[in-house]
Amino acid sequence: MTGGPRLVLRERRPQGTQVRLAPGLAVGGPAFVVMAGPCAVEDAAQIRDAAGAVAAGGCPVLRGGAFKPRTSPYSFQGLGAEGVRLLLEAADAHGLAAVTEVLEAGDLPALEGVALLQVGARNMQNFALLKALGRLRRPVLLKRGPAATVEEWLLAAEYLLDGGNDQVILCERGVRSFEPSTRNTLDLSAVVMAKQRTHLPVIVDPSHATGRRELVVPLSLAAAAAGADGLLVEVHPRPAQALSDGAQALLPATSRL
Ligand code: PEP
Ligand code: MN
């Protein structure tokens, strides 16, 4: 027996896996699913305005971090359980599903009602967290680590399936490279390889991949052309006042940028 991926492999389920987020809403099916919203839930008005814009744009899933993994301990850390409550309230008002990050298993009780649990890039190899989520029967969005190989990413997903949870969506969000003009470098070849090697849906986050608003729409189109099943995109009603990632946030009603 080798230690390589097994349960995630395409030959295990050639028709592909559909991850069901809500009645009539699945990722990995025929629909291209766009998840959008601010980096972090900041206050009631901000997430309410964002939800309105996301719904008006036809996106079925609202994003917004409540438990935030920040590089600096001095940066805004998120509103925690109160942020989740505000996110769900704003999503419910428009019939949207919600996606937010789970930083540690202990946060799970506060994440009741969240349709999709995001494992952030920095936590991709937090094996204790992956094992805890593998024991759940709730959809998980697994971001690729900024320095993880495709094999390591697939093996992280393998932890979830090995635990019994096959409701897993992979998300490419850029890898660290030598190029300083973008926050990360979007690796679209990894998207194609993950689609070919596994039966799991794959989405792309062009916001964290680039860090630059003007690159988000072109790379979203490139992701769709590469065969992605959807997108995770940051949108903020007032990006200049954002507490995190304002420079990469699309503005509401921005159809071209
Ligand atoms: C996020 O999507 O909120 C986030 C923190 O992204 P990443 O884990 O990819 O850095
Ligand atoms: Mn962000």
CSV table of C-alpha atoms and ligand atoms in Angstrom, one decimal:
chain,number,residue,atom,x,y,z
A,1,MET,CA,0.0,0.0,0.0
A,2,THR,CA,1.3,3.4,-0.9
A,3,GLY,CA,0.5,6.6,1.0
A,4,GLY,CA,-0.9,8.3,-2.1
A,5,PRO,CA,-4.5,9.5,-2.6
A,6,ARG,CA,-7.1,6.8,-3.0
A,7,LEU,CA,-10.7,7.9,-2.2
A,8,VAL,CA,-10.4,11.2,-4.0
A,9,LEU,CA,-9.3,9.7,-7.3
A,10,ARG,CA,-11.4,10.2,-10.4
A,11,GLU,CA,-11.6,6.4,-11.1
A,12,ARG,CA,-13.5,5.9,-7.8
A,13,ARG,CA,-16.4,8.0,-9.1
A,14,PRO,CA,-15.9,8.8,-12.8
A,15,GLN,CA,-19.2,10.8,-13.0
A,16,GLY,CA,-17.8,13.3,-10.4
A,17,THR,CA,-19.1,14.4,-6.9
A,18,GLN,CA,-21.8,16.9,-6.4
A,19,VAL,CA,-21.6,18.8,-3.1
A,20,ARG,CA,-25.1,19.9,-2.0
A,21,LEU,CA,-25.2,23.2,-0.2
A,22,ALA,CA,-29.0,23.7,-0.1
A,23,PRO,CA,-32.1,22.3,-1.9
A,24,GLY,CA,-31.5,22.9,-5.6
A,25,LEU,CA,-28.0,24.2,-5.1
A,26,ALA,CA,-24.9,22.0,-5.7
A,27,VAL,CA,-21.3,22.5,-6.7
A,28,GLY,CA,-19.9,20.1,-9.2
A,29,GLY,CA,-23.2,19.9,-11.1
A,30,PRO,CA,-24.1,21.7,-14.3
A,31,ALA,CA,-24.3,25.1,-12.7
A,32,PHE,CA,-21.2,27.4,-12.3
A,33,VAL,CA,-21.6,28.5,-8.7
A,34,VAL,CA,-20.3,32.0,-7.6
A,35,MET,CA,-19.8,32.6,-3.9
A,36,ALA,CA,-19.2,36.2,-3.1
A,37,GLY,CA,-19.0,38.6,-0.1
A,38,PRO,CA,-16.6,40.5,2.0
A,39,CYS,CA,-13.4,39.1,3.4
A,40,ALA,CA,-14.7,39.6,6.9
A,41,VAL,CA,-18.1,40.3,8.5
A,42,GLU,CA,-17.5,43.8,10.0
A,43,ASP,CA,-20.9,45.0,11.2
A,44,ALA,CA,-24.6,44.5,10.5
A,45,ALA,CA,-24.9,47.2,7.8
A,46,GLN,CA,-21.8,46.1,5.9
A,47,ILE,CA,-22.9,42.4,5.6
A,48,ARG,CA,-26.5,43.4,4.9
A,49,ASP,CA,-25.4,45.7,2.0
A,50,ALA,CA,-23.0,43.0,0.8
A,51,ALA,CA,-25.7,40.4,0.8
A,52,GLY,CA,-28.0,42.6,-1.2
A,53,ALA,CA,-25.3,43.2,-3.8
A,54,VAL,CA,-24.5,39.5,-4.0
A,55,ALA,CA,-28.1,38.5,-4.4
A,56,ALA,CA,-28.7,41.2,-7.0
A,57,GLY,CA,-25.7,39.8,-8.9
A,58,GLY,CA,-27.3,36.4,-9.0
A,59,CYS,CA,-24.8,34.7,-6.8
A,60,PRO,CA,-26.4,32.0,-4.6
A,61,VAL,CA,-23.8,31.9,-1.8
A,62,LEU,CA,-22.7,34.7,0.6
A,63,ARG,CA,-19.1,34.6,2.0
A,64,GLY,CA,-17.8,36.4,5.1
A,65,GLY,CA,-15.2,35.5,7.6
A,66,ALA,CA,-16.0,35.6,11.3
A,67,PHE,CA,-13.1,33.6,12.7
A,68,LYS,CA,-10.2,35.2,10.7
A,69,PRO,CA,-6.7,33.8,10.3
A,70,ARG,CA,-4.6,37.0,10.2
A,71,THR,CA,-0.9,37.2,9.5
A,72,SER,CA,-0.5,39.7,12.3
A,73,PRO,CA,-2.0,39.4,15.8
A,74,TYR,CA,-2.6,43.1,15.7
A,75,SER,CA,-4.9,42.9,12.6
A,76,PHE,CA,-8.7,42.6,12.9
A,77,GLN,CA,-9.4,39.0,14.0
A,78,GLY,CA,-13.1,38.9,13.1
A,79,LEU,CA,-16.3,39.1,15.1
A,80,GLY,CA,-16.4,35.4,16.0
A,81,ALA,CA,-19.8,33.9,16.9
A,82,GLU,CA,-21.5,37.3,16.5
A,83,GLY,CA,-20.1,37.5,13.0
A,84,VAL,CA,-21.6,34.1,12.1
A,85,ARG,CA,-25.0,35.3,13.4
A,86,LEU,CA,-24.8,38.5,11.3
A,87,LEU,CA,-23.7,36.5,8.2
A,88,LEU,CA,-26.6,34.0,8.6
A,89,GLU,CA,-29.1,36.8,9.2
A,90,ALA,CA,-28.0,38.6,6.0
A,91,ALA,CA,-27.9,35.4,4.0
A,92,ASP,CA,-31.3,34.3,5.1
A,93,ALA,CA,-32.8,37.7,4.2
A,94,HIS,CA,-32.0,36.9,0.5
A,95,GLY,CA,-32.3,33.1,0.5
A,96,LEU,CA,-28.6,32.7,0.1
A,97,ALA,CA,-26.4,29.9,1.5
A,98,ALA,CA,-23.4,30.9,3.6
A,99,VAL,CA,-19.8,30.0,3.6
A,100,THR,CA,-17.3,30.9,6.4
A,101,GLU,CA,-14.1,29.7,7.8
A,102,VAL,CA,-13.7,27.2,10.6
A,103,LEU,CA,-10.4,28.0,12.3
A,104,GLU,CA,-10.5,25.2,14.9
A,105,ALA,CA,-12.9,22.3,15.8
A,106,GLY,CA,-13.9,24.2,18.9
A,107,ASP,CA,-15.6,26.8,16.8
A,108,LEU,CA,-18.0,24.3,15.2
A,109,PRO,CA,-20.9,24.9,17.7
A,110,ALA,CA,-20.9,28.6,16.7
A,111,LEU,CA,-21.1,27.6,13.0
A,112,GLU,CA,-24.4,25.8,13.1
A,113,GLY,CA,-26.5,26.8,10.1
A,114,VAL,CA,-23.5,27.6,7.9
A,115,ALA,CA,-23.9,25.6,4.6
A,116,LEU,CA,-20.2,25.4,3.7
A,117,LEU,CA,-17.3,25.2,6.2
A,118,GLN,CA,-14.1,26.7,4.8
A,119,VAL,CA,-10.7,25.3,5.8
A,120,GLY,CA,-8.3,28.2,5.1
A,121,ALA,CA,-5.1,28.0,3.1
A,122,ARG,CA,-3.0,28.2,6.3
A,123,ASN,CA,-4.9,25.3,7.8
A,124,MET,CA,-4.8,22.9,4.9
A,125,GLN,CA,-2.5,20.6,6.7
A,126,ASN,CA,-4.1,21.0,10.2
A,127,PHE,CA,-4.7,17.3,10.4
A,128,ALA,CA,-6.6,17.4,13.7
A,129,LEU,CA,-9.1,19.9,12.1
A,130,LEU,CA,-9.3,17.7,8.9
A,131,LYS,CA,-10.1,14.6,11.1
A,132,ALA,CA,-12.8,16.5,13.0
A,133,LEU,CA,-14.4,17.7,9.8
A,134,GLY,CA,-14.1,14.2,8.3
A,135,ARG,CA,-16.4,13.0,11.1
A,136,LEU,CA,-19.1,15.5,10.1
A,137,ARG,CA,-21.5,15.1,7.3
A,138,ARG,CA,-21.3,18.8,6.3
A,139,PRO,CA,-19.9,20.3,3.2
A,140,VAL,CA,-16.2,21.5,3.4
A,141,LEU,CA,-14.3,24.0,1.2
A,142,LEU,CA,-10.7,23.0,1.3
A,143,LYS,CA,-8.3,25.7,0.2
A,144,ARG,CA,-4.9,24.9,-1.2
A,145,GLY,CA,-2.0,25.9,1.0
A,146,PRO,CA,0.1,28.8,-0.4
A,147,ALA,CA,3.1,26.4,-0.6
A,148,ALA,CA,1.3,23.1,-1.0
A,149,THR,CA,1.9,20.8,-3.9
A,150,VAL,CA,-1.2,19.4,-5.7
A,151,GLU,CA,-0.4,16.0,-4.2
A,152,GLU,CA,-0.4,17.5,-0.6
A,153,TRP,CA,-3.7,19.2,-1.4
A,154,LEU,CA,-5.3,16.0,-2.6
A,155,LEU,CA,-4.0,14.2,0.5
A,156,ALA,CA,-5.5,16.8,2.7
A,157,ALA,CA,-8.8,16.1,1.0
A,158,GLU,CA,-8.2,12.4,1.5
A,159,TYR,CA,-8.3,13.0,5.2
A,160,LEU,CA,-11.8,14.2,4.9
A,161,LEU,CA,-13.0,11.3,2.7
A,162,ASP,CA,-11.1,8.8,4.8
A,163,GLY,CA,-13.1,10.1,7.8
A,164,GLY,CA,-16.4,9.4,5.9
A,165,ASN,CA,-17.1,12.9,4.6
A,166,ASP,CA,-17.2,13.1,0.7
A,167,GLN,CA,-18.9,16.5,0.6
A,168,VAL,CA,-15.6,18.3,-0.3
A,169,ILE,CA,-14.9,21.2,-2.7
A,170,LEU,CA,-11.3,22.0,-3.5
A,171,CYS,CA,-10.3,25.7,-3.9
A,172,GLU,CA,-7.2,27.0,-5.7
A,173,ARG,CA,-6.3,30.5,-4.2
A,174,GLY,CA,-2.9,31.1,-5.6
A,175,VAL,CA,0.5,30.0,-4.4
A,176,ARG,CA,3.5,31.9,-3.2
A,177,SER,CA,6.0,32.7,-6.0
A,178,PHE,CA,8.9,35.1,-6.8
A,179,GLU,CA,6.5,37.6,-8.3
A,180,PRO,CA,5.9,40.6,-6.0
A,181,SER,CA,3.3,42.5,-8.1
A,182,THR,CA,0.5,40.1,-7.2
A,183,ARG,CA,-0.3,38.7,-3.7
A,184,ASN,CA,0.1,35.2,-4.9
A,185,THR,CA,0.3,33.5,-8.3
A,186,LEU,CA,-2.9,31.8,-9.6
A,187,ASP,CA,-2.0,28.2,-10.5
A,188,LEU,CA,-4.7,27.3,-13.1
A,189,SER,CA,-2.8,24.2,-14.1
A,190,ALA,CA,-3.5,22.9,-10.6
A,191,VAL,CA,-7.2,23.4,-11.2
A,192,VAL,CA,-7.1,21.3,-14.4
A,193,MET,CA,-5.0,18.6,-12.8
A,194,ALA,CA,-7.2,18.4,-9.7
A,195,LYS,CA,-10.3,18.1,-12.0
A,196,GLN,CA,-8.6,15.3,-14.0
A,197,ARG,CA,-7.2,13.4,-11.0
A,198,THR,CA,-10.1,13.7,-8.6
A,199,HIS,CA,-13.9,13.4,-8.7
A,200,LEU,CA,-14.2,16.5,-6.4
A,201,PRO,CA,-15.5,19.9,-7.6
A,202,VAL,CA,-12.8,22.6,-7.9
A,203,ILE,CA,-13.4,26.3,-7.5
A,204,VAL,CA,-11.1,29.3,-7.8
A,205,ASP,CA,-10.5,32.3,-5.5
A,206,PRO,CA,-9.1,35.0,-7.8
A,207,SER,CA,-9.3,37.6,-5.0
A,208,HIS,CA,-6.6,36.1,-2.6
A,209,ALA,CA,-4.7,34.8,-5.7
A,210,THR,CA,-4.1,38.3,-6.9
A,211,GLY,CA,-4.8,40.8,-4.2
A,212,ARG,CA,-5.8,43.3,-6.9
A,213,ARG,CA,-9.4,44.2,-7.8
A,214,GLU,CA,-8.6,44.8,-11.5
A,215,LEU,CA,-7.3,41.3,-12.0
A,216,VAL,CA,-10.3,39.5,-10.4
A,217,VAL,CA,-12.7,39.5,-13.3
A,218,PRO,CA,-10.2,38.5,-16.0
A,219,LEU,CA,-8.9,35.6,-13.9
A,220,SER,CA,-12.5,34.6,-13.1
A,221,LEU,CA,-13.1,34.2,-16.8
A,222,ALA,CA,-9.8,32.2,-17.1
A,223,ALA,CA,-10.9,29.9,-14.2
A,224,ALA,CA,-14.2,29.2,-16.0
A,225,ALA,CA,-12.3,28.5,-19.2
A,226,ALA,CA,-10.0,26.1,-17.3
A,227,GLY,CA,-13.0,24.1,-16.2
A,228,ALA,CA,-13.5,25.3,-12.6
A,229,ASP,CA,-16.9,24.6,-11.1
A,230,GLY,CA,-17.3,28.0,-9.5
A,231,LEU,CA,-15.6,31.0,-7.8
A,232,LEU,CA,-15.1,32.4,-4.4
A,233,VAL,CA,-14.8,36.2,-4.8
A,234,GLU,CA,-14.5,39.1,-2.3
A,235,VAL,CA,-17.0,41.9,-2.7
A,236,HIS,CA,-17.3,44.9,-0.3
A,237,PRO,CA,-20.0,47.6,-0.3
A,238,ARG,CA,-17.3,50.2,0.8
A,239,PRO,CA,-13.9,48.7,0.0
A,240,ALA,CA,-12.0,51.9,1.1
A,241,GLN,CA,-13.3,51.3,4.6
A,242,ALA,CA,-12.7,47.5,4.7
A,243,LEU,CA,-11.0,46.2,7.8
A,244,SER,CA,-9.2,43.6,5.6
A,245,ASP,CA,-8.4,43.0,2.0
A,246,GLY,CA,-10.1,46.1,0.6
A,247,ALA,CA,-7.7,46.3,-2.4
A,248,GLN,CA,-8.9,43.1,-3.8
A,249,ALA,CA,-12.7,43.6,-3.1
A,250,LEU,CA,-15.0,44.1,-6.1
A,251,LEU,CA,-17.5,46.9,-5.7
A,252,PRO,CA,-21.2,46.1,-5.9
A,253,ALA,CA,-22.6,46.2,-9.4
A,254,THR,CA,-19.1,46.1,-10.9
A,255,SER,CA,-19.7,44.0,-14.0
A,256,ARG,CA,-16.5,44.9,-15.6
A,257,LEU,CA,-13.1,45.8,-14.0
B,1,PEP,C1,-10.5,33.7,3.1
B,1,PEP,O1,-11.0,33.3,2.1
B,1,PEP,O2,-11.1,34.4,4.0
B,1,PEP,C2,-9.0,33.5,3.4
B,1,PEP,C3,-8.5,33.9,4.6
B,1,PEP,O3,-8.3,33.0,2.4
B,1,PEP,P1,-7.0,32.1,2.4
B,1,PEP,O4,-7.2,31.1,3.5
B,1,PEP,O5,-7.0,31.5,1.0
B,1,PEP,O6,-5.9,33.0,2.6
B,2,MN,MN,-9.7,38.0,2.5
